[in-house]
Coordinates of C-alpha atoms and ligand atoms in Angstrom, one line a residue:
M28 CA 123.8 71.6 118.0
T29 CA 123.2 70.3 114.4
K30 CA 126.5 69.9 112.6
I31 CA 126.3 71.6 109.2
K32 CA 127.9 70.2 106.2
R33 CA 129.4 72.8 104.2
I34 CA 130.3 73.0 100.5
S35 CA 131.8 75.5 98.5
I36 CA 130.7 75.7 95.0
T37 CA 130.3 78.0 92.4
W38 CA 126.7 79.4 90.6
R39 CA 127.4 77.0 87.9
S40 CA 128.0 73.8 90.2
F41 CA 125.1 74.9 91.9
L42 CA 122.4 74.5 89.2
P43 CA 122.6 70.7 88.9
V44 CA 122.3 70.4 92.6
C45 CA 119.0 72.4 92.4
Y46 CA 117.9 70.5 89.6
K47 CA 118.6 67.4 91.6
E48 CA 116.0 68.6 94.1
E49 CA 113.2 67.9 92.0
T50 CA 113.5 64.3 92.4
N51 CA 114.7 64.5 96.2
N52 CA 111.9 66.7 97.6
K53 CA 111.2 65.2 100.8
P54 CA 109.8 67.8 103.6
S55 CA 112.1 68.4 106.0
S56 CA 110.7 66.3 109.0
P57 CA 108.6 68.0 111.4
R58 CA 111.1 68.2 114.5
S59 CA 111.6 71.1 117.1
V60 CA 112.7 74.6 115.9
L61 CA 116.4 74.8 115.7
K62 CA 118.1 76.5 118.5
P63 CA 120.1 78.6 118.2
R64 CA 118.9 80.1 115.1
L65 CA 121.2 79.8 112.1
S66 CA 122.7 82.8 110.4
L67 CA 123.3 83.1 106.4
S68 CA 127.0 83.0 107.3
D69 CA 126.7 79.8 109.1
V70 CA 125.4 78.1 106.1
S71 CA 128.4 79.0 103.9
I72 CA 131.9 78.8 104.0
T73 CA 133.0 81.4 102.1
G74 CA 130.4 84.1 103.5
S75 CA 128.9 83.8 100.3
P76 CA 125.4 82.5 100.1
M77 CA 126.0 81.4 96.9
S78 CA 128.1 78.6 98.3
I79 CA 125.1 76.5 99.8
S80 CA 123.9 73.6 98.2
M81 CA 119.9 73.1 98.3
E82 CA 120.7 69.9 100.3
D83 CA 122.9 71.8 102.6
L84 CA 119.9 74.1 102.9
S85 CA 117.2 71.5 103.7
T86 CA 119.8 69.7 106.2
S87 CA 120.5 73.0 107.8
L88 CA 116.8 73.9 108.4
V89 CA 115.7 70.5 109.6
G90 CA 113.1 71.2 112.2
S91 CA 111.6 74.2 110.8
N92 CA 109.0 72.4 108.7
L93 CA 109.7 73.8 105.5
H94 CA 108.4 72.0 102.6
I95 CA 110.6 71.8 99.4
F96 CA 108.2 71.9 96.6
T97 CA 108.7 71.4 92.8
L98 CA 108.1 73.8 90.4
A99 CA 105.4 71.1 88.8
E100 CA 103.8 71.0 92.0
L101 CA 103.3 74.9 92.2
K102 CA 102.4 74.9 88.5
T103 CA 99.4 72.8 89.7
I104 CA 98.5 74.5 92.8
T105 CA 98.3 77.8 91.0
H106 CA 96.9 76.7 88.0
S107 CA 100.1 77.5 86.1
F108 CA 100.4 80.7 87.3
S109 CA 97.4 81.7 85.6
T110 CA 96.4 85.6 85.6
S111 CA 92.9 84.2 87.5
N112 CA 95.4 83.3 90.5
F113 CA 97.4 86.8 90.4
I114 CA 97.3 88.7 93.4
G115 CA 100.2 91.1 93.1
E116 CA 103.7 92.3 92.4
G117 CA 106.6 93.6 94.1
G118 CA 110.3 93.6 93.8
F119 CA 110.7 90.1 94.0
G120 CA 108.0 88.8 91.5
P121 CA 104.5 88.4 91.0
V122 CA 102.6 86.8 93.5
H123 CA 99.8 84.2 92.7
K124 CA 97.6 82.3 95.0
G125 CA 97.4 78.6 95.3
F126 CA 95.5 75.7 97.3
I127 CA 97.6 73.1 99.1
D128 CA 96.1 69.9 100.5
D129 CA 97.2 66.3 101.2
K130 CA 96.7 65.7 97.5
T131 CA 99.8 67.9 96.8
R132 CA 101.7 66.5 99.7
P133 CA 100.8 63.9 102.0
G134 CA 100.2 65.5 105.6
L135 CA 99.5 69.0 104.3
S136 CA 96.7 70.5 105.6
P137 CA 94.2 72.1 103.1
Q138 CA 94.8 75.9 102.9
P139 CA 95.4 78.9 100.5
V140 CA 98.9 79.8 100.0
A141 CA 100.4 82.6 98.3
V142 CA 103.2 81.9 95.9
K143 CA 106.0 84.4 95.3
H144 CA 107.8 83.8 91.7
L145 CA 111.3 85.2 91.5
D146 CA 111.2 87.6 88.4
L147 CA 114.4 86.6 86.9
E148 CA 114.8 90.1 84.9
G149 CA 113.9 91.7 88.2
L150 CA 116.1 93.6 90.9
Q151 CA 116.0 90.7 93.6
G152 CA 117.9 87.4 93.3
H153 CA 119.2 84.4 94.8
R154 CA 120.4 86.4 97.8
E155 CA 116.7 87.6 99.0
W156 CA 115.0 84.2 98.3
L157 CA 118.1 82.6 100.4
T158 CA 117.8 85.2 103.1
E159 CA 113.8 85.1 103.2
V160 CA 114.3 81.2 103.5
I161 CA 116.9 81.1 106.2
F162 CA 115.4 83.7 108.5
L163 CA 111.5 83.1 107.9
G164 CA 112.0 79.4 107.7
Q165 CA 113.4 79.5 111.2
L166 CA 111.3 82.1 113.2
R167 CA 107.7 81.7 114.0
H168 CA 105.4 83.9 115.7
P169 CA 102.1 85.1 115.4
H170 CA 102.9 88.5 113.9
L171 CA 105.1 87.1 111.4
V172 CA 103.8 85.3 108.2
K173 CA 104.6 81.9 107.8
L174 CA 106.6 80.5 105.3
I175 CA 105.4 77.1 104.6
G176 CA 108.0 76.3 101.9
Y177 CA 110.1 77.1 99.0
C178 CA 111.6 76.0 95.5
C179 CA 114.4 75.8 93.9
E180 CA 114.7 74.5 90.5
D181 CA 117.2 75.4 87.9
E182 CA 117.3 79.0 87.9
H183 CA 113.7 79.2 89.3
R184 CA 113.0 80.6 92.9
H185 CA 109.8 80.6 94.8
L186 CA 108.6 81.2 98.2
V187 CA 105.3 79.6 99.3
Y188 CA 103.5 81.3 102.3
E189 CA 100.3 81.3 104.2
Y190 CA 97.6 83.3 102.5
M191 CA 96.6 86.9 103.9
P192 CA 93.0 87.3 102.9
R193 CA 93.3 91.1 103.2
G194 CA 96.4 91.5 101.5
S195 CA 98.8 94.6 102.1
L196 CA 98.4 97.4 104.8
E197 CA 99.6 99.6 101.6
N198 CA 96.4 98.5 99.8
H199 CA 94.1 99.3 102.5
L200 CA 95.6 102.6 103.7
F201 CA 96.1 104.6 100.5
R202 CA 93.4 102.7 98.0
K203 CA 91.1 105.6 96.7
Y204 CA 87.7 103.3 96.7
G205 CA 86.2 101.5 99.6
A206 CA 85.8 102.0 103.1
S207 CA 88.7 103.2 105.1
L208 CA 90.1 101.8 108.1
S209 CA 88.7 102.9 111.3
W210 CA 90.8 104.5 114.2
S211 CA 90.6 101.3 116.6
V212 CA 91.4 99.0 113.3
R213 CA 94.4 101.4 112.8
M214 CA 95.5 101.0 116.4
K215 CA 95.5 97.0 116.3
I216 CA 97.2 96.8 112.9
A217 CA 100.3 99.0 114.7
L218 CA 100.0 97.0 117.6
G219 CA 100.5 93.7 115.7
A220 CA 103.0 94.9 113.6
A221 CA 104.9 96.2 116.4
K222 CA 104.8 93.1 118.2
G223 CA 106.1 91.3 115.3
L224 CA 109.3 93.8 115.5
S225 CA 109.4 93.5 119.1
F226 CA 110.1 89.8 118.8
L227 CA 112.8 90.2 116.2
H228 CA 114.5 92.7 118.3
D229 CA 114.5 90.6 121.6
A230 CA 115.2 87.4 120.3
E231 CA 118.3 85.7 121.7
K232 CA 119.9 86.2 118.2
Q233 CA 118.7 89.5 117.3
V234 CA 117.2 90.5 114.0
I235 CA 117.0 93.9 112.5
Y236 CA 114.1 93.8 109.8
R237 CA 115.5 96.9 107.7
D238 CA 112.3 96.9 105.3
F239 CA 109.6 97.7 107.4
K240 CA 106.8 99.7 105.3
A241 CA 103.2 99.5 104.8
S242 CA 103.6 96.8 101.6
N243 CA 105.6 94.8 103.9
I244 CA 102.6 94.4 106.6
L245 CA 100.0 91.5 105.7
L246 CA 96.6 91.8 106.7
D247 CA 94.8 88.4 108.3
S248 CA 90.6 88.4 107.9
D249 CA 90.5 90.1 111.3
Y250 CA 93.4 92.5 110.5
T251 CA 96.0 90.8 112.6
A252 CA 99.2 92.4 111.2
K253 CA 101.9 90.2 110.1
L254 CA 105.4 91.0 108.6
S255 CA 106.5 89.7 105.2
D256 CA 109.3 89.8 103.3
F257 CA 112.9 89.0 105.2
G258 CA 114.9 89.8 102.2
L259 CA 116.9 92.7 103.4
A260 CA 117.1 91.2 107.1
K261 CA 120.0 91.0 109.2
D262 CA 121.5 89.8 112.7
G263 CA 121.7 92.1 114.9
P264 CA 125.2 93.5 116.3
E265 CA 127.5 90.3 118.5
G266 CA 129.3 91.0 121.3
D267 CA 130.2 94.8 122.5
K268 CA 129.2 96.0 118.9
T269 CA 126.9 98.7 119.0
H270 CA 125.7 98.6 115.2
V271 CA 126.3 96.3 112.0
S272 CA 128.0 98.3 109.2
T273 CA 126.6 97.6 106.0
R274 CA 125.1 98.9 102.6
V275 CA 122.5 101.2 102.8
M276 CA 119.3 99.3 101.8
G277 CA 115.7 99.9 102.3
T278 CA 113.2 101.8 100.9
Q279 CA 113.2 105.8 100.9
G280 CA 110.9 107.4 102.9
Y281 CA 111.2 104.7 105.6
A282 CA 115.1 104.4 106.4
A283 CA 116.2 106.2 109.4
P284 CA 118.5 109.1 108.5
E285 CA 121.3 108.2 110.4
Y286 CA 121.4 104.8 108.6
V287 CA 121.2 106.5 105.3
M288 CA 124.2 108.9 106.4
T289 CA 126.6 106.4 108.0
G290 CA 125.4 102.6 106.7
H291 CA 125.2 101.9 110.9
L292 CA 122.5 99.8 111.1
T293 CA 120.8 99.4 114.7
T294 CA 117.5 98.2 116.1
M295 CA 116.6 101.6 116.4
S296 CA 116.5 102.1 112.6
D297 CA 113.4 99.9 112.5
V298 CA 112.0 101.8 115.1
Y299 CA 112.2 105.0 113.0
S300 CA 110.6 103.3 110.0
F301 CA 108.1 102.0 112.5
G302 CA 107.4 105.7 113.2
V303 CA 107.0 106.3 109.6
V304 CA 104.3 103.7 109.1
F305 CA 102.6 104.6 111.9
L306 CA 102.5 108.2 110.7
E307 CA 101.0 106.7 107.6
L308 CA 98.4 104.9 109.8
L309 CA 97.6 108.3 111.5
T310 CA 97.4 110.6 108.7
G311 CA 96.4 108.2 105.3
R312 CA 99.4 109.8 103.6
R313 CA 102.2 107.8 102.0
S314 CA 105.7 108.1 103.5
M315 CA 107.0 109.9 100.1
D316 CA 104.5 111.5 97.9
K317 CA 105.4 113.4 94.8
T318 CA 102.1 114.4 93.9
R319 CA 101.6 116.5 96.8
P320 CA 103.2 120.2 96.8
S321 CA 106.7 120.4 97.5
R322 CA 106.7 120.8 101.6
E323 CA 104.4 118.0 101.9
Q324 CA 106.1 115.5 99.9
N325 CA 108.3 113.9 102.6
L326 CA 105.9 112.8 105.3
V327 CA 107.9 113.0 108.3
D328 CA 109.3 116.3 107.6
W329 CA 105.5 117.6 107.0
A330 CA 104.0 116.4 109.9
R331 CA 106.7 116.4 112.7
P332 CA 105.7 119.8 113.9
Y333 CA 102.1 118.9 114.2
L334 CA 102.9 115.8 116.3
N335 CA 103.7 117.6 119.5
D336 CA 101.2 120.4 119.1
H337 CA 97.7 119.3 120.5
R338 CA 95.8 122.1 119.0
K339 CA 97.0 121.6 115.3
L340 CA 97.0 117.8 115.4
D341 CA 93.6 117.1 113.8
R342 CA 95.2 119.3 110.6
I343 CA 97.1 116.2 109.7
L344 CA 95.0 113.4 110.9
D345 CA 93.5 111.6 108.0
P346 CA 90.1 113.2 106.8
R347 CA 88.8 109.9 105.9
L348 CA 88.6 109.2 109.7
E349 CA 85.7 112.0 110.0
G350 CA 86.7 112.7 112.9
Q351 CA 85.8 109.3 114.5
Y352 CA 89.1 109.0 116.9
S353 CA 90.2 109.0 120.7
T354 CA 91.2 113.0 120.9
T355 CA 93.5 111.6 124.0
G356 CA 94.1 108.5 122.2
A357 CA 95.7 110.6 118.9
Q358 CA 97.5 112.7 121.2
K359 CA 99.2 109.9 122.7
A360 CA 99.4 108.3 119.4
A361 CA 101.1 111.4 118.3
A362 CA 103.7 112.0 120.9
L363 CA 104.5 108.1 120.4
A364 CA 105.0 108.7 116.5
Y365 CA 107.2 111.7 117.4
Q366 CA 109.4 109.8 120.0
C367 CA 110.0 107.3 117.2
L368 CA 110.6 109.8 114.6
S369 CA 113.5 111.6 116.8
H370 CA 116.6 112.2 114.9
Q371 CA 118.6 111.1 117.8
C372 CA 118.3 107.2 117.8
K373 CA 119.2 106.9 121.4
S374 CA 116.0 109.0 122.2
R375 CA 113.9 106.5 120.3
P376 CA 111.8 104.0 122.5
T377 CA 112.8 100.1 122.3
M378 CA 109.8 98.2 120.4
S379 CA 108.6 96.5 123.8
T380 CA 108.5 100.1 124.7
V381 CA 106.1 101.1 121.7
V382 CA 104.3 97.7 122.3
K383 CA 103.1 98.4 125.7
T384 CA 102.4 102.2 124.8
L385 CA 100.1 101.0 121.8
E386 CA 98.4 98.2 124.5
L387 CA 97.3 101.1 126.3
L388 CA 96.0 103.2 122.9
Q389 CA 93.7 100.1 122.4
N390 CA 91.7 101.1 125.3
F391 CA 90.8 104.9 124.4
N392 CA 87.6 104.7 123.4
D393 CA 86.1 108.2 123.5
I394 CA 85.4 108.2 119.9
P395 CA 82.5 110.2 118.8
V396 CA 79.4 108.6 117.8
G397 CA 79.2 109.1 113.7
T398 CA 78.0 106.9 110.8
F399 CA 78.9 103.4 111.2
V400 CA 80.5 101.3 108.8
Y401 CA 80.6 97.4 109.4
I402 CA 83.3 95.4 107.7
A403 CA 82.5 92.1 107.7
P404 CA 85.4 89.5 108.4
L405 CA 86.3 87.6 105.2
E406 CA 85.8 84.0 105.5
T407 CA 89.3 82.5 104.3
T408 CA 88.3 80.7 101.0
K409 CA 85.7 81.9 99.4
E410 CA 85.8 85.4 100.4
A411 CA 89.5 85.5 99.6
E412 CA 88.8 83.8 96.0
K413 CA 86.2 86.9 95.9
Q414 CA 89.0 89.1 96.7
T415 CA 91.3 87.9 94.2
E416 CA 88.8 88.8 91.7
E417 CA 88.2 92.4 93.3
S418 CA 92.5 92.7 93.3
K419 CA 92.2 92.0 89.3
K420 CA 89.8 94.7 89.1
G421 CA 92.1 96.8 90.8
N422 CA 90.1 97.1 94.4
G423 CA 91.7 94.8 96.4
H424 CA 95.6 93.8 96.2
Q425 CA 97.8 95.3 93.8
N426 CA 96.9 94.6 90.3
R427 CA 99.4 93.6 87.5
H428 CA 99.2 96.8 85.9
D429 CA 99.9 99.1 88.6
S430 CA 102.8 96.7 89.9
H431 CA 104.6 96.7 86.6
H432 CA 104.2 100.7 86.8
R433 CA 105.3 100.4 90.4
R434 CA 108.3 98.6 89.8
G435 CA 109.4 100.4 86.8
N436 CA 109.3 103.3 89.1
R437 CA 111.4 101.4 91.7
H438 CA 114.4 101.3 89.1
R439 CA 114.2 105.1 88.4
M440 CA 113.6 105.7 92.3
R441 CA 111.1 108.3 91.6
S442 CA 108.0 106.4 92.8
P443 CA 105.4 107.9 94.7
R444 CA 105.8 104.4 96.0
S445 CA 108.6 104.7 97.9
P446 CA 111.5 103.0 96.1
T447 CA 114.5 100.8 97.5
V448 CA 117.5 103.0 98.7
Y449 CA 120.9 101.8 97.5
S450 CA 124.1 103.2 98.2
S451 CA 127.9 102.3 98.0
P452 CA 128.4 99.0 100.1
S453 CA 130.5 98.8 103.4
P454 CA 133.4 96.6 103.5
N455 CA 132.1 94.9 106.3
D456 CA 128.9 93.6 104.7
S457 CA 129.0 90.3 104.4
L458 CA 125.4 89.8 102.6
T459 CA 126.5 92.5 99.9
N460 CA 130.3 92.3 99.4
A461 CA 130.0 90.6 96.3
T462 CA 128.6 93.6 94.7
N463 CA 128.4 96.8 94.4
S464 CA 125.2 96.7 92.1
P465 CA 121.9 97.7 93.1
R466 CA 120.7 94.6 91.1
P467 CA 122.0 91.5 93.2
S468 CA 119.7 89.2 91.3
H469 CA 121.9 89.7 88.1
E470 CA 125.1 89.4 90.0
V471 CA 124.4 85.9 91.3
K472 CA 124.4 84.4 88.1
V473 CA 128.0 85.0 87.1
V474 CA 129.7 84.1 90.6
Ligands
LIG18 N1 101.4 86.1 102.0 C1 100.3 86.8 101.4 N2 99.3 86.5 101.0 C2 98.3 87.5 100.1 N3 98.5 88.2 99.5 C3 100.0 88.3 99.3 C4 101.0 87.7 100.1 N4 102.5 88.1 100.0 C5 102.5 89.3 99.3 N5 100.9 89.3 98.8 C6 100.6 90.3 97.9 O1 101.3 90.4 96.7 C7 101.8 91.8 96.7 C8 103.0 91.9 96.2 O2 104.1 91.3 97.3 P1 105.6 91.5 97.6 O3 105.8 91.3 99.0 O4 106.5 90.5 96.4 O5 105.9 92.8 96.8 P2 105.5 94.1 98.0 O6 105.6 94.3 99.3 O7 104.2 95.1 97.3 O8 107.0 95.5 97.2 P3 108.1 95.4 98.0 O9 108.8 94.3 96.8 O10 108.8 96.7 97.8 O11 108.2 94.5 99.3 C9 101.2 92.7 97.7 O12 100.2 93.4 97.1 C10 100.8 91.6 98.9 O13 99.8 92.2 99.0
LIG19 MG1 106.8 92.8 100.6

């Protein structure tokens, strides 16, 4: 096993190390992926992720093929983070499209990328950035978005991902204009996302994703779903432990009730969140929607009674499907959602069972013949650029105005867009025990 050099330093001493990286930015050499997977706690001596230097991080992740970019390189590839390259914004900060090739760095294959830029005034910070680098830097799967590299210079933090031309599921499912997703595409997305979660849960060193929601499911040109955003991910329980005790974090409307009540995190919490997203796919409604009448605002509470009643099921299915779905498929899908959303976490299926059920659901073709809407697959580069243009007009990805609106609402926790849930910390939570604050990004600056 790779020997890890550990140095305990404070945030102040951390800054020069980051700065040093600017001149020492060799990409990790392409060796085989590390086994076993390193945890956040493996790369720091004090248990605080602040105690790792960037040199240690790149040494620890040797073999993961992550590139360490300079800020200057990222400015070049995103045209100085220009508004024309802006594709959206979430809790971490703004996201810009860029293009890398071997002019950026010898050996890089030409491809579009998405560059996430940590908003220093935002809710998230170095911890989320580091968690993402450590988890996604080592995990590779067709249903996880690929992390290509990162940048850490002074206080700046960036993440560079493969570009997903169709943006997030959230943007597709809840947009007001444009063709709605067909039944078969919804089932394909559910299966892809379920495979991503199943991979995490069945890994030798289990991962609990903790933030499964429509905005974190990104779509490739052919609607292959990939999970993004590992900033809240946790290693699963070890030994004979049944759960991980942690501060409750995640997103209102998606987080499992027993996790919100107790802070006890298990893979079954992810299964519940999967059930919520699956219900969003079936109904076309958001998990929390304050614009609806009060009894319909919480999607699960409203829809649950209909899920195991075949005669009433069509009352909750997305009207934008215009009846174009398999009746048997819809009944089986509703039954699956019902199981995933069970109050009793032990009654929920594992994600590998969910995958098997969804694989069967792909084969229900008794869809009534109706209006045929053809959605052309996007050509990665040209079409994606066009989509960026559209996103700026508000059609595709999240536009800047909406993003700011959403981010403001995250703080106030009144958003119809499911803000992050925070609660008091558990003493056992190694990730968050440095702070009780819901603003970890600000806490890390004063360590
Ligand atoms: N790899 C990517 N390829 C293409 N678009 C992306 C990529 N990553 C993010 N985006 C887009 O950027 C926007 C912001 O994404 P981000 O993950 O930062 O926030 P979010 O998931 O919307 O919100 P939250 O902070 O609650 O997770 C989204 O609209 C998403 O579509
Ligand atoms: Mg996200």
